[in-house]
Tab-separated table of C-alpha atoms and ligand atoms in Angstrom:
chain	number	residue	atom	x	y	z
A	34	PHE	CA	85.386	149.166	174.235
A	35	LEU	CA	86.515	150.073	170.781
A	36	LYS	CA	83.620	149.728	168.373
A	37	LEU	CA	84.156	147.985	165.049
A	38	SER	CA	83.668	151.242	163.164
A	39	GLU	CA	86.392	152.861	165.300
A	40	GLY	CA	88.664	149.858	165.062
A	41	ILE	CA	88.619	149.964	161.293
A	42	SER	CA	88.906	153.737	161.107
A	43	LYS	CA	92.095	153.622	159.051
A	44	THR	CA	90.571	151.359	156.457
A	45	ARG	CA	87.380	153.337	156.540
A	46	GLU	CA	89.116	156.631	155.966
A	47	GLN	CA	91.041	155.245	153.073
A	48	ILE	CA	88.150	153.519	151.340
A	49	THR	CA	85.253	155.792	152.150
A	50	LYS	CA	87.108	158.986	151.272
A	51	ARG	CA	88.278	157.618	147.988
A	52	ILE	CA	84.895	156.190	147.059
A	53	ASP	CA	83.251	159.513	147.880
A	54	GLY	CA	85.788	161.252	145.657
A	55	LEU	CA	85.129	158.786	142.891
A	56	LEU	CA	81.376	159.191	143.108
A	57	SER	CA	81.493	162.959	143.045
A	58	SER	CA	83.744	163.022	139.990
A	59	HIS	CA	81.627	160.715	137.845
A	60	SER	CA	78.158	161.108	136.458
A	61	SER	CA	77.740	157.499	135.425
A	62	LEU	CA	79.163	154.076	136.176
A	63	ASP	CA	81.329	154.070	133.065
A	64	ASP	CA	84.587	152.288	132.251
A	65	ASP	CA	86.616	155.073	133.758
A	66	PHE	CA	84.625	154.769	136.971
A	67	TRP	CA	85.286	151.031	137.244
A	68	GLU	CA	88.953	151.466	136.497
A	69	GLU	CA	89.338	153.954	139.324
A	70	PHE	CA	87.262	151.788	141.627
A	71	GLU	CA	89.564	148.869	140.901
A	72	GLU	CA	92.509	151.016	141.950
A	73	ILE	CA	90.814	151.776	145.261
A	74	LEU	CA	90.260	148.074	145.846
A	75	ILE	CA	93.864	147.236	145.090
A	76	MET	CA	95.067	150.004	147.401
A	77	ALA	CA	92.884	148.538	150.156
A	78	ASP	CA	94.496	145.142	149.585
A	79	VAL	CA	91.460	143.442	148.177
A	80	GLY	CA	93.815	141.840	145.668
A	81	MET	CA	93.486	141.493	141.908
A	82	GLU	CA	91.484	138.280	141.805
A	83	ALA	CA	88.943	139.259	144.433
A	84	ALA	CA	88.735	142.797	143.011
A	85	ASN	CA	87.829	141.454	139.584
A	86	GLN	CA	85.240	139.123	140.982
A	87	LEU	CA	83.774	141.840	143.158
A	88	MET	CA	83.535	144.230	140.210
A	89	GLU	CA	81.838	141.645	138.008
A	90	ASN	CA	79.279	141.077	140.740
A	91	LEU	CA	78.742	144.801	141.220
A	92	LYS	CA	78.285	145.411	137.500
A	93	ALA	CA	75.735	142.607	137.328
A	94	ARG	CA	73.927	144.049	140.337
A	95	ALA	CA	73.846	147.555	138.824
A	96	LYS	CA	72.567	146.146	135.555
A	97	LYS	CA	69.873	144.146	137.279
A	98	ALA	CA	68.798	147.221	139.231
A	99	GLY	CA	68.772	149.112	135.922
A	100	THR	CA	70.974	151.901	137.261
A	101	ASP	CA	74.004	153.680	135.994
A	102	ASP	CA	73.825	156.345	138.652
A	103	PRO	CA	76.778	156.820	141.026
A	104	ASP	CA	74.257	157.809	143.700
A	105	ASP	CA	73.100	154.202	143.854
A	106	PHE	CA	76.586	152.774	144.008
A	107	LYS	CA	77.074	152.651	147.778
A	108	ASP	CA	73.802	150.803	148.252
A	109	ILE	CA	74.832	148.290	145.629
A	110	LEU	CA	78.253	147.836	147.186
A	111	ARG	CA	76.801	147.479	150.668
A	112	ALA	CA	74.328	144.819	149.498
A	113	GLU	CA	77.085	142.943	147.693
A	114	LEU	CA	79.379	142.997	150.735
A	115	GLU	CA	76.565	141.743	152.924
A	116	ASP	CA	76.075	138.815	150.541
A	117	ILE	CA	79.789	138.030	150.416
A	118	PHE	CA	79.934	137.810	154.194
A	119	LYS	CA	76.951	135.482	154.397
A	120	VAL	CA	79.160	132.448	154.943
A	121	PRO	CA	77.518	130.364	157.619
A	122	PRO	CA	79.790	129.336	160.471
A	123	ARG	CA	79.910	125.618	161.046
A	124	ILE	CA	77.703	124.929	164.005
A	125	GLU	CA	77.512	121.569	165.629
A	126	ALA	CA	76.513	120.091	168.923
A	127	VAL	CA	79.607	119.575	171.004
A	128	ASN	CA	80.094	117.179	173.829
A	129	PRO	CA	82.347	119.179	176.202
A	130	PRO	CA	85.158	119.885	176.404
A	131	GLU	CA	84.984	121.757	173.141
A	132	VAL	CA	88.374	121.682	171.475
A	133	LEU	CA	89.629	124.470	169.243
A	134	MET	CA	92.863	123.983	167.371
A	135	MET	CA	94.494	127.334	166.734
A	136	VAL	CA	96.754	127.501	163.698
A	137	GLY	CA	98.673	130.272	161.980
A	138	VAL	CA	102.098	131.599	161.149
A	139	ASN	CA	104.354	133.039	163.871
A	140	GLY	CA	103.817	136.695	164.584
A	141	VAL	CA	100.238	136.974	163.332
A	142	GLY	CA	98.920	137.346	166.870
A	143	LYS	CA	97.965	133.750	167.617
A	144	THR	CA	99.043	133.815	171.270
A	145	THR	CA	97.207	137.056	171.931
A	146	THR	CA	94.137	135.743	170.152
A	147	ILE	CA	94.102	132.576	172.253
A	148	ALA	CA	94.211	134.763	175.350
A	149	LYS	CA	91.386	136.907	174.007
A	150	LEU	CA	89.230	133.873	173.203
A	151	ALA	CA	89.943	132.384	176.621
A	152	HIS	CA	89.034	135.635	178.324
A	153	ARG	CA	85.837	135.901	176.341
A	154	ALA	CA	84.797	132.319	177.095
A	155	GLN	CA	85.514	132.809	180.794
A	156	MET	CA	83.397	135.942	180.809
A	157	GLN	CA	80.611	133.700	179.532
A	158	GLY	CA	81.146	131.423	182.493
A	159	ARG	CA	83.084	128.676	180.754
A	160	LYS	CA	86.070	126.924	182.296
A	161	VAL	CA	89.000	127.243	179.913
A	162	LEU	CA	92.210	125.260	179.511
A	163	ILE	CA	95.021	126.533	177.307
A	164	ALA	CA	97.580	124.039	176.003
A	165	ALA	CA	101.010	125.086	174.774
A	166	GLY	CA	101.361	123.081	171.578
A	167	ASP	CA	104.116	125.210	170.091
A	168	THR	CA	106.899	123.272	171.760
A	169	PHE	CA	109.346	124.550	169.168
A	170	ARG	CA	109.812	127.871	170.932
A	171	ALA	CA	110.327	128.134	174.691
A	172	ALA	CA	109.264	131.772	174.488
A	173	ALA	CA	105.912	130.767	173.033
A	174	ILE	CA	105.248	128.458	175.982
A	175	GLU	CA	106.238	131.132	178.496
A	176	GLN	CA	104.196	133.842	176.851
A	177	LEU	CA	101.116	131.665	176.793
A	178	GLU	CA	101.572	130.839	180.466
A	179	VAL	CA	101.819	134.518	181.346
A	180	TRP	CA	98.526	135.120	179.550
A	181	ALA	CA	96.839	132.110	181.143
A	182	ASN	CA	97.847	133.318	184.608
A	183	ARG	CA	96.738	136.849	183.887
A	184	ILE	CA	93.334	135.662	182.724
A	185	GLY	CA	93.007	132.940	185.324
A	186	ALA	CA	92.656	130.145	182.773
A	187	GLY	CA	94.040	126.636	183.232
A	188	PHE	CA	97.351	125.946	181.550
A	189	PHE	CA	99.041	122.817	180.300
A	190	ALA	CA	102.557	122.531	178.893
A	191	LYS	CA	105.435	120.118	178.559
A	192	ALA	CA	109.123	120.830	178.134
A	193	GLU	CA	110.408	122.633	175.064
A	194	GLY	CA	110.981	120.149	172.261
A	195	SER	CA	108.264	117.720	173.416
A	196	ASP	CA	106.017	116.141	170.830
A	197	PRO	CA	103.161	118.630	170.258
A	198	ALA	CA	100.771	115.727	169.763
A	199	ALA	CA	101.693	114.458	173.230
A	200	VAL	CA	100.925	117.890	174.637
A	201	ALA	CA	97.552	117.837	172.909
A	202	TYR	CA	96.839	114.288	174.073
A	203	GLU	CA	97.657	114.955	177.714
A	204	ALA	CA	95.898	118.306	177.692
A	205	MET	CA	92.827	116.502	176.377
A	206	ASP	CA	93.065	114.102	179.323
A	207	LYS	CA	93.352	116.952	181.775
A	208	ALA	CA	90.443	118.813	180.201
A	209	VAL	CA	88.164	115.778	180.547
A	210	ALA	CA	89.366	114.804	184.028
A	211	GLU	CA	89.032	118.301	185.443
A	212	GLY	CA	85.779	119.255	183.781
A	213	TYR	CA	86.916	121.997	181.458
A	214	ASP	CA	84.381	123.361	178.976
A	215	LEU	CA	86.853	124.613	176.430
A	216	LEU	CA	90.339	123.524	175.403
A	217	LEU	CA	92.345	125.951	173.309
A	218	LEU	CA	95.233	124.210	171.613
A	219	ASP	CA	98.078	126.423	170.500
A	220	THR	CA	100.206	125.038	167.669
A	221	ALA	CA	103.498	125.954	166.062
A	222	GLY	CA	103.686	128.489	163.258
A	223	ARG	CA	107.107	127.964	161.781
A	224	LEU	CA	106.434	128.145	158.104
A	225	HIS	CA	109.981	127.485	156.931
A	226	THR	CA	109.431	123.795	157.615
A	227	LYS	CA	106.019	123.796	156.041
A	228	ILE	CA	105.653	120.084	155.365
A	229	ASN	CA	106.723	119.065	158.857
A	230	LEU	CA	104.402	121.635	160.340
A	231	MET	CA	101.388	120.404	158.408
A	232	GLU	CA	102.169	116.792	159.326
A	233	GLU	CA	102.484	117.875	162.952
A	234	LEU	CA	99.072	119.556	162.826
A	235	LYS	CA	97.485	116.487	161.257
A	236	LYS	CA	98.956	114.309	163.986
A	237	ILE	CA	97.518	116.606	166.659
A	238	GLU	CA	94.121	116.330	164.987
A	239	ARG	CA	94.382	112.550	164.943
A	240	VAL	CA	95.323	112.113	168.579
A	241	VAL	CA	92.743	114.483	170.019
A	242	GLY	CA	90.130	112.921	167.741
A	243	LYS	CA	90.939	109.518	169.176
A	244	LYS	CA	90.666	110.814	172.719
A	245	HIS	CA	87.494	112.791	172.311
A	246	GLU	CA	84.734	112.400	169.760
A	247	GLY	CA	84.702	115.128	167.119
A	248	ALA	CA	87.780	116.910	168.454
A	249	PRO	CA	89.211	119.223	167.365
A	250	HIS	CA	85.725	120.587	166.838
A	251	ARG	CA	87.006	123.579	164.953
A	252	THR	CA	90.305	124.492	163.361
A	253	ILE	CA	90.716	128.230	163.583
A	254	LEU	CA	93.235	130.025	161.427
A	255	VAL	CA	94.644	133.286	162.718
A	256	ILE	CA	95.824	135.727	160.068
A	257	ASP	CA	97.234	139.246	160.280
A	258	ALA	CA	95.321	141.941	158.366
A	259	THR	CA	98.448	144.059	157.981
A	260	THR	CA	100.141	141.405	155.849
A	261	GLY	CA	97.636	141.806	153.043
A	262	GLN	CA	98.110	139.280	150.317
A	263	ASN	CA	100.280	137.060	152.545
A	264	ALA	CA	97.219	136.508	154.675
A	265	LEU	CA	95.513	135.157	151.582
A	266	SER	CA	98.266	132.732	150.688
A	267	GLN	CA	98.470	131.524	154.291
A	268	THR	CA	94.741	130.844	154.255
A	269	LYS	CA	95.059	128.784	151.104
A	270	LEU	CA	98.027	126.880	152.482
A	271	PHE	CA	96.506	125.943	155.838
A	272	ASN	CA	93.085	125.267	154.389
A	273	GLU	CA	94.450	122.852	151.825
A	274	ALA	CA	96.682	121.112	154.362
A	275	VAL	CA	94.482	120.771	157.437
A	276	GLY	CA	91.069	122.181	156.566
A	277	VAL	CA	90.213	125.483	158.204
A	278	ASP	CA	86.748	126.025	159.673
A	279	GLU	CA	86.981	129.641	160.685
A	280	ILE	CA	89.257	132.621	160.413
A	281	ILE	CA	90.204	135.212	162.982
A	282	LEU	CA	91.713	138.315	161.462
A	283	THR	CA	94.026	140.251	163.779
A	284	LYS	CA	95.400	143.794	163.769
A	285	LEU	CA	92.566	145.225	161.747
A	286	ASP	CA	93.059	148.341	163.863
A	287	GLY	CA	96.565	148.809	162.540
A	288	THR	CA	95.886	148.915	158.841
A	289	ALA	CA	94.266	151.005	156.140
A	290	LYS	CA	94.124	147.861	154.057
A	291	GLY	CA	91.185	146.126	155.668
A	292	GLY	CA	89.991	145.192	152.201
A	293	VAL	CA	91.741	141.910	152.815
A	294	VAL	CA	88.619	140.934	154.756
A	295	VAL	CA	86.716	140.886	151.480
A	296	ALA	CA	89.392	138.943	149.632
A	297	VAL	CA	89.737	136.292	152.318
A	298	THR	CA	86.000	135.674	152.434
A	299	LEU	CA	85.425	135.833	148.704
A	300	GLN	CA	88.254	133.508	147.785
A	301	ASN	CA	87.973	130.885	150.481
A	302	LYS	CA	84.289	130.893	151.387
A	303	LEU	CA	85.342	130.638	155.012
A	304	PRO	CA	83.670	132.645	157.737
A	305	ILE	CA	85.606	135.288	159.606
A	306	THR	CA	84.267	134.845	163.109
A	307	PHE	CA	86.286	137.419	165.061
A	308	VAL	CA	88.550	140.356	164.377
A	309	GLY	CA	91.329	141.712	166.570
A	310	LEU	CA	91.196	145.443	167.168
A	311	GLY	CA	94.062	145.877	169.622
A	312	GLU	CA	96.587	144.235	171.909
A	313	LYS	CA	94.500	143.885	175.068
A	314	MET	CA	92.478	140.843	176.039
A	315	GLU	CA	89.229	142.732	175.527
A	316	ASP	CA	90.129	143.736	171.972
A	317	LEU	CA	88.378	140.909	170.160
A	318	ARG	CA	85.105	141.529	168.347
A	319	PRO	CA	82.720	139.024	166.813
A	320	PHE	CA	82.766	139.750	163.110
A	321	ASN	CA	79.486	140.562	161.478
A	322	GLY	CA	79.565	141.258	157.748
A	323	LYS	CA	76.534	143.488	157.832
A	324	ASP	CA	78.067	145.712	160.502
A	325	PHE	CA	81.366	145.730	158.669
A	326	ALA	CA	79.768	146.807	155.386
A	327	LYS	CA	77.827	149.486	157.216
A	328	ALA	CA	80.848	150.706	159.169
A	329	LEU	CA	82.924	150.814	156.024
A	330	LEU	CA	80.495	152.763	153.897
A	331	THR	CA	78.982	155.339	156.190
B	255	GDP	P1	102.101	135.016	167.653
B	255	GDP	O1	103.559	134.910	167.333
B	255	GDP	O2	101.264	134.714	166.468
B	255	GDP	O3	101.703	134.240	168.842
B	255	GDP	O4	101.829	136.556	167.933
B	255	GDP	P2	101.568	137.347	169.304
B	255	GDP	O5	100.266	136.963	169.892
B	255	GDP	O6	102.754	137.249	170.166
B	255	GDP	O7	101.383	138.824	168.733
B	255	GDP	C1	102.373	139.502	168.009
B	255	GDP	C2	102.205	140.994	168.228
B	255	GDP	O8	100.985	141.439	167.655
B	255	GDP	C3	102.139	141.382	169.697
B	255	GDP	O9	102.864	142.575	169.879
B	255	GDP	C4	100.643	141.611	169.939
B	255	GDP	O10	100.397	142.519	170.977
B	255	GDP	C5	100.204	142.168	168.610
B	255	GDP	N1	98.777	141.949	168.325
B	255	GDP	C6	98.079	140.795	168.352
B	255	GDP	N2	96.793	140.988	167.989
B	255	GDP	C7	96.648	142.314	167.726
B	255	GDP	C8	95.540	143.141	167.279
B	255	GDP	O11	94.403	142.712	167.040
B	255	GDP	N3	95.806	144.478	167.114
B	255	GDP	C9	97.052	144.996	167.347
B	255	GDP	N4	97.207	146.298	167.142
B	255	GDP	N5	98.091	144.247	167.749
B	255	GDP	C10	97.905	142.926	167.942
């Protein structure tokens, strides 16, 4: 298994090396120091808004600790990151089957992530049904079926072009009738028809909610770490339209710009629950802010 610290090695190299360089070339946390630190954050795709907020927080922390010493900076940054990531996941008692609605733009790794989640749940002894709610693309249905077969999960689909809400509704029926513990609902990710897509997602929520109390229990947004600031705008878009409960950030292994993790959390106050560190079904790690901060800064 790839450890988190290995999975984010590109980001780590980029950020840690540059921070070390910054610290060794400054004798105090002066304006010049903060300016260069901001550059590092921008390079790591933290984004302007989150970078500014982060720096304000760090300055306040340094002031409170009464230090101006670069030697203390990593500790301050680590403590701040740990606080940022302290977003509690929404936990609730669920009457099975638990229903997770998976949303996100095409190409971010949603299909792979569904497979990874299914695999993980099955490893924990849960019976998993995957429903192909992206009826817009025949390839999406096929790909999901290939994964379901490979993992040994249940699979439900209707013909291409079917109403996604009907897929969700019937999958819900099947999940209840056949005693599944977990239903993973794939949804479309065609952003060029944004309004239709959001209406479609809302309709899916309505019909599964009618069928099964509290469902979908969680709406999980999948975003791609390599798309940087796009990941941020997608989060805003989906969260405003359908209400996102959790985020899964994929392809963190493929980028030196993992700073987007900070931006996403800081700006949306949504928990990142898992990160994708590769293409295989095992390459999903629970995200823990403390471990991330530690992995990033040591
Ligand atoms: P979808 O269109 O959102 O369903 O995206 P897919 O699941 O088909 O994934 C798109 C591509 O990203 C595929 O080549 C996946 O193997 C790859 N991918 C998905 N997750 C990860 C990840 O965590 N790390 C890496 N390196 N590749 C990933």
